Coordinates of C-alpha atoms in Angstrom, one line a residue:
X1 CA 17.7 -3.5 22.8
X2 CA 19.0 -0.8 20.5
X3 CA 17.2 0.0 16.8
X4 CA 19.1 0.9 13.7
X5 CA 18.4 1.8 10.5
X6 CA 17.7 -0.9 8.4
X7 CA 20.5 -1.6 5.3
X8 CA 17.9 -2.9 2.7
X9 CA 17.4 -2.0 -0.9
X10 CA 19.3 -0.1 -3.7
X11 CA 19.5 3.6 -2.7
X12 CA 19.1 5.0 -5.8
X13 CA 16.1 2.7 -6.8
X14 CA 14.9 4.4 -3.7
X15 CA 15.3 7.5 -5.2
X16 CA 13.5 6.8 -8.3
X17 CA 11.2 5.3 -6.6
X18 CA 10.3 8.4 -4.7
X19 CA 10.8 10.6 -7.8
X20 CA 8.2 7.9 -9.8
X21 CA 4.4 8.6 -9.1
X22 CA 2.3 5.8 -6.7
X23 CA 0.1 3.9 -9.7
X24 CA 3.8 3.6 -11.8
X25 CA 5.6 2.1 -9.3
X26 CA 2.7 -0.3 -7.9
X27 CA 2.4 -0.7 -12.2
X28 CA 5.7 -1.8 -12.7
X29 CA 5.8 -4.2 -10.0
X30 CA 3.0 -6.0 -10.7
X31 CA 4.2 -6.1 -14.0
X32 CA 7.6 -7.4 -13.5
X33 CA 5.7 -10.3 -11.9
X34 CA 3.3 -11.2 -14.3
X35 CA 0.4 -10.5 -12.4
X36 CA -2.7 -8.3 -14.1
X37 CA -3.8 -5.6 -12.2
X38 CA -7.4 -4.2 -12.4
X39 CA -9.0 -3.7 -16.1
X40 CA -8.0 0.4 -16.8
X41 CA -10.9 2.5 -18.6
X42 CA -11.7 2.1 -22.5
X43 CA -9.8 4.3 -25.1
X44 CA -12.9 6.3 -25.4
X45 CA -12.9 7.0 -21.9
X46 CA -9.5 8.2 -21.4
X47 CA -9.8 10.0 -24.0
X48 CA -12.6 11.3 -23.5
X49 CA -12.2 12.4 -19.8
X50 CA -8.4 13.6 -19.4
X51 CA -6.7 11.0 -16.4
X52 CA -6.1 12.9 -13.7
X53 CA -2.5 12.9 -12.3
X54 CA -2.1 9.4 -10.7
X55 CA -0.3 9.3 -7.0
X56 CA -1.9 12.6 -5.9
X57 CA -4.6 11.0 -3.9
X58 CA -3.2 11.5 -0.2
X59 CA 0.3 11.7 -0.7
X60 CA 1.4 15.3 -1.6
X61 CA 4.6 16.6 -2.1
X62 CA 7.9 14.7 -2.0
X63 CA 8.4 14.5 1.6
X64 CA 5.2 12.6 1.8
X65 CA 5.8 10.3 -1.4
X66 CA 9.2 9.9 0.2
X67 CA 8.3 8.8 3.4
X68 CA 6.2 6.0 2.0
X69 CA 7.7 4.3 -0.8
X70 CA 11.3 4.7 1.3
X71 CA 10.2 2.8 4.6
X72 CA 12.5 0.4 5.5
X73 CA 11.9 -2.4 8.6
X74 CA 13.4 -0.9 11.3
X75 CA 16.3 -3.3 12.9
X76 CA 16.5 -3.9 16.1
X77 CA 19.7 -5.7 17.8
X78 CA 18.8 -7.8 20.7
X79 CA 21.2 -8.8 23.6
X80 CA 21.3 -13.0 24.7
X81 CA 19.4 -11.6 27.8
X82 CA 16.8 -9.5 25.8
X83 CA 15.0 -12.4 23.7
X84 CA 12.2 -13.1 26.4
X85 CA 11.5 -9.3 27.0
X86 CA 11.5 -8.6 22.8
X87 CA 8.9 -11.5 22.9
X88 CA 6.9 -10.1 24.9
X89 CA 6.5 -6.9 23.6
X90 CA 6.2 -8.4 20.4
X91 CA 2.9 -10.4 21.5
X92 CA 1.6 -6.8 22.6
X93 CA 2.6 -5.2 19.9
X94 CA 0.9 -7.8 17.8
X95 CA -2.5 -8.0 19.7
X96 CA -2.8 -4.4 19.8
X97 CA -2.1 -4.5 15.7
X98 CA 0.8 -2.3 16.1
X99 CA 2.9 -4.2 13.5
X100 CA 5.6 -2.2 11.0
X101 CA 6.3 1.8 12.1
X102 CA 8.2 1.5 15.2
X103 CA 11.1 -0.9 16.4
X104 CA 8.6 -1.9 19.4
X105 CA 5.8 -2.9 17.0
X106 CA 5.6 -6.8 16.6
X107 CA 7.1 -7.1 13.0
X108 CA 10.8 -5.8 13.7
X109 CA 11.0 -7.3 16.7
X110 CA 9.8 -10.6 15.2
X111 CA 12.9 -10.1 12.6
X112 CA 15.1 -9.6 15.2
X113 CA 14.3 -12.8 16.9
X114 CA 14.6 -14.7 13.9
X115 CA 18.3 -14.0 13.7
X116 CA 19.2 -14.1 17.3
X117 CA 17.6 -17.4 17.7
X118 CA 16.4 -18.5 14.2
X119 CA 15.0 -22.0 15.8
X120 CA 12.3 -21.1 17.9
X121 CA 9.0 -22.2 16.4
X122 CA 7.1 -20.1 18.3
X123 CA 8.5 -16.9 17.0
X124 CA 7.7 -18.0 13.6
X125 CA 4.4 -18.8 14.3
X126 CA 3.8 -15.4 15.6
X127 CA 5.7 -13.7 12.2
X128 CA 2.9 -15.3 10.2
X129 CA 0.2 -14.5 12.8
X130 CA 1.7 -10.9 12.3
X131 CA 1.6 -11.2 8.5
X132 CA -2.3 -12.2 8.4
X133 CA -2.6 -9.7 10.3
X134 CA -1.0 -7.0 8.0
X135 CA -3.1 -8.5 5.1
X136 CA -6.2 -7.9 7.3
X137 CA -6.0 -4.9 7.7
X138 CA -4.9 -4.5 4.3
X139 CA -8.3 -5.7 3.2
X140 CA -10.2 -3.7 5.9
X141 CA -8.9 -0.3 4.6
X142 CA -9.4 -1.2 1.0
X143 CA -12.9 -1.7 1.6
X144 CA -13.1 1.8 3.1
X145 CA -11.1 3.2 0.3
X146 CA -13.6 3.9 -1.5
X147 CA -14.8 7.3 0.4
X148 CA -11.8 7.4 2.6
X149 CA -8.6 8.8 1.4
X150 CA -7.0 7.9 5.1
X151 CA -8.0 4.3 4.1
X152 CA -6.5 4.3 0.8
X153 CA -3.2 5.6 2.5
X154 CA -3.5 2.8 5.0
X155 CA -3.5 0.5 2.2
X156 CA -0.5 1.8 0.4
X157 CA 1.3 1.7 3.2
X158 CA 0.5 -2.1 3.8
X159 CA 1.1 -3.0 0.0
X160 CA 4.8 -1.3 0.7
X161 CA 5.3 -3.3 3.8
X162 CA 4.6 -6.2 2.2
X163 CA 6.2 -5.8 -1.0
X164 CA 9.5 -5.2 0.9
X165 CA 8.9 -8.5 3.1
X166 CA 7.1 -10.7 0.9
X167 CA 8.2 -9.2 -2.5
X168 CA 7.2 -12.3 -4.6
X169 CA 4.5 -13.7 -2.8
X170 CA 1.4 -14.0 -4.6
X171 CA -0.9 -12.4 -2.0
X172 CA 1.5 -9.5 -2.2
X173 CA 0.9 -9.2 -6.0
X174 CA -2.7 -9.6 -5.5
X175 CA -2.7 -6.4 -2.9
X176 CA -0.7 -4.2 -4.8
X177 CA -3.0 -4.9 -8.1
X178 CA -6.2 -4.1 -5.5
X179 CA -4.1 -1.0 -4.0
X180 CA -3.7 0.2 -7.8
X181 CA -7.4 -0.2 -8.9
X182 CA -8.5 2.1 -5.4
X183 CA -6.1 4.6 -6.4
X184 CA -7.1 4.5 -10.0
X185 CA -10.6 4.3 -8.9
X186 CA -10.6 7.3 -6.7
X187 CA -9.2 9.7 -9.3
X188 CA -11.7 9.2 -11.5
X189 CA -14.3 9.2 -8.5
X190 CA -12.8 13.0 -7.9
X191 CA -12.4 13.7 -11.2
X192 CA -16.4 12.9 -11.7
X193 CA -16.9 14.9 -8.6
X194 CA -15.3 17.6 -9.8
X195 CA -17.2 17.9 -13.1
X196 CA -20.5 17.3 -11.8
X197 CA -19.8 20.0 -9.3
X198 CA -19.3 22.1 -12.4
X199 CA -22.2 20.7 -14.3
X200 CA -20.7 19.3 -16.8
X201 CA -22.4 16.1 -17.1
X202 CA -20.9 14.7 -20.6
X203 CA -23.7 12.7 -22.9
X204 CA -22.5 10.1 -25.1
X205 CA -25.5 9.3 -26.6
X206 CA -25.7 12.9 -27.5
X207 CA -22.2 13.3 -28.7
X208 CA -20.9 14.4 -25.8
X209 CA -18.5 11.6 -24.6
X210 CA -16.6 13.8 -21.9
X211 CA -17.9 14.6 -18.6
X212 CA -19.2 13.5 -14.9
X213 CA -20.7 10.3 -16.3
X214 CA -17.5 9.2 -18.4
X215 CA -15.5 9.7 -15.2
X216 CA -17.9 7.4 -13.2
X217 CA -18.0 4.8 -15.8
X218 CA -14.6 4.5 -15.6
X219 CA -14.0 4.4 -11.8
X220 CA -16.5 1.7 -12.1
X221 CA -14.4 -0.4 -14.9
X222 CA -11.4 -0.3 -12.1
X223 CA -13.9 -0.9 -8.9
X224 CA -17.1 -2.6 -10.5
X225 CA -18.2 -2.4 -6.9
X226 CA -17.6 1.8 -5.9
X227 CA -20.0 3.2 -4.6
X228 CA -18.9 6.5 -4.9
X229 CA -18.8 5.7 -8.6
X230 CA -22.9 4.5 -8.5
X231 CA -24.0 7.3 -6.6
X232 CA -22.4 9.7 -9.0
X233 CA -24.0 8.1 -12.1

């Protein structure tokens, strides 16, 4: 069984891809298919609170940005004699939730069946069991994102897995959209944070539409249901 890199994609859409911040490029795709992401803050709150820099949430630096957006399924080229081995690994790999970063977890291998004997029923059954599973976990770090920026990372890298697998399904538009309004959702969270840390509270009522509060009311028009966002207010 021998792995190779996998020959997906447009280089140079890779490139700007990495170059582009997290919340554009999850933007533009759900754009380009139609679907609406989570509502963004009023006018008067981004301008009254300045946005802080989207895709700076756990991803820093290139290498890291890189590394993410760029990640390709790795390919794995099986041998007549190697399909009942690869099957097996890939019902380990599977059970253990070990599904997209090495050519031993379940998705690659699950690819690489699929062309070496593109028949076999069972194999597919297990590439959607693997693909619910992706989702689920999906979901599970998503509903951690909240306070957990190793969440919200877990979730990007599921919503690029599955946008380069599934790139017009509809549950893959409906993650990426969820994946954009965490991110969004934790920068203003910070950027609340940060102010109130500094004691500067903001008071619309009293003229004052910047501050702590204006960055918690809009993390709570992306993520009606952040907690982060609640406690701050």
């Amino acid at each position: 069984m021998r792995a190779i890199a996998y020959p997906c994609g447009d280089p140079m859409e890779d490139e700007r891809g990495v170059r582009a911040q997290w919340a554009m490029f999850l933007w533009l795709a759900i754009a380009g298919s139609g679907c609406r992401p989570a509502p963004a803050p009023s006018a008067a709150q981004a301008e009254a609170v300045p946005a802080p820099a989207p895709g700076r949430v756990q991803i820093s630096g290139d290498d890291a940005l890189a590394q993410l957006l760029s990640w390709r399924l790795p390919e794995v080229v099986l041998a007549p004699g190697e399909l009942a081995r690869a099957r097996a690994q890939a019902r380990r790999a599977l059970a253990a939730g070990d599904l997209f970063e090495h050519p031993d977890s379940a998705l690659p291998l699950l690819y690489a069946l699929a062309r070496a004997d593109p028949g076999h029923a069972g194999d597919a059954r297990l590439r959607e069991a693997a693909r619910a599973v992706l989702f689920r976990q999906a979901d599970a770090a998503l509903a951690a994102a909240d306070a957990d920026s190793n969440a919200l990372r877990s979730a990007q890298q599921r919503a690029v897995v599955a946008r380069r697998l599934w790139p017009s399904a509809p549950d893959t538009r409906a993650l990426e959209a969820r994946v954009l309004a965490a991110e969004q959702a934790w920068q203003w969270n910070a950027r609340g944070e940060a102010l109130l840390g500094a004691g500067d509270l903001g008071d619309p009522a009293a003229g004052e539409p910047g501050g702590a509060l204006a960055a918690f009311r809009a993390a709570l028009a992306v993520a009606p249901g952040s907690a982060r966002a609640q406690a701050g207010l």
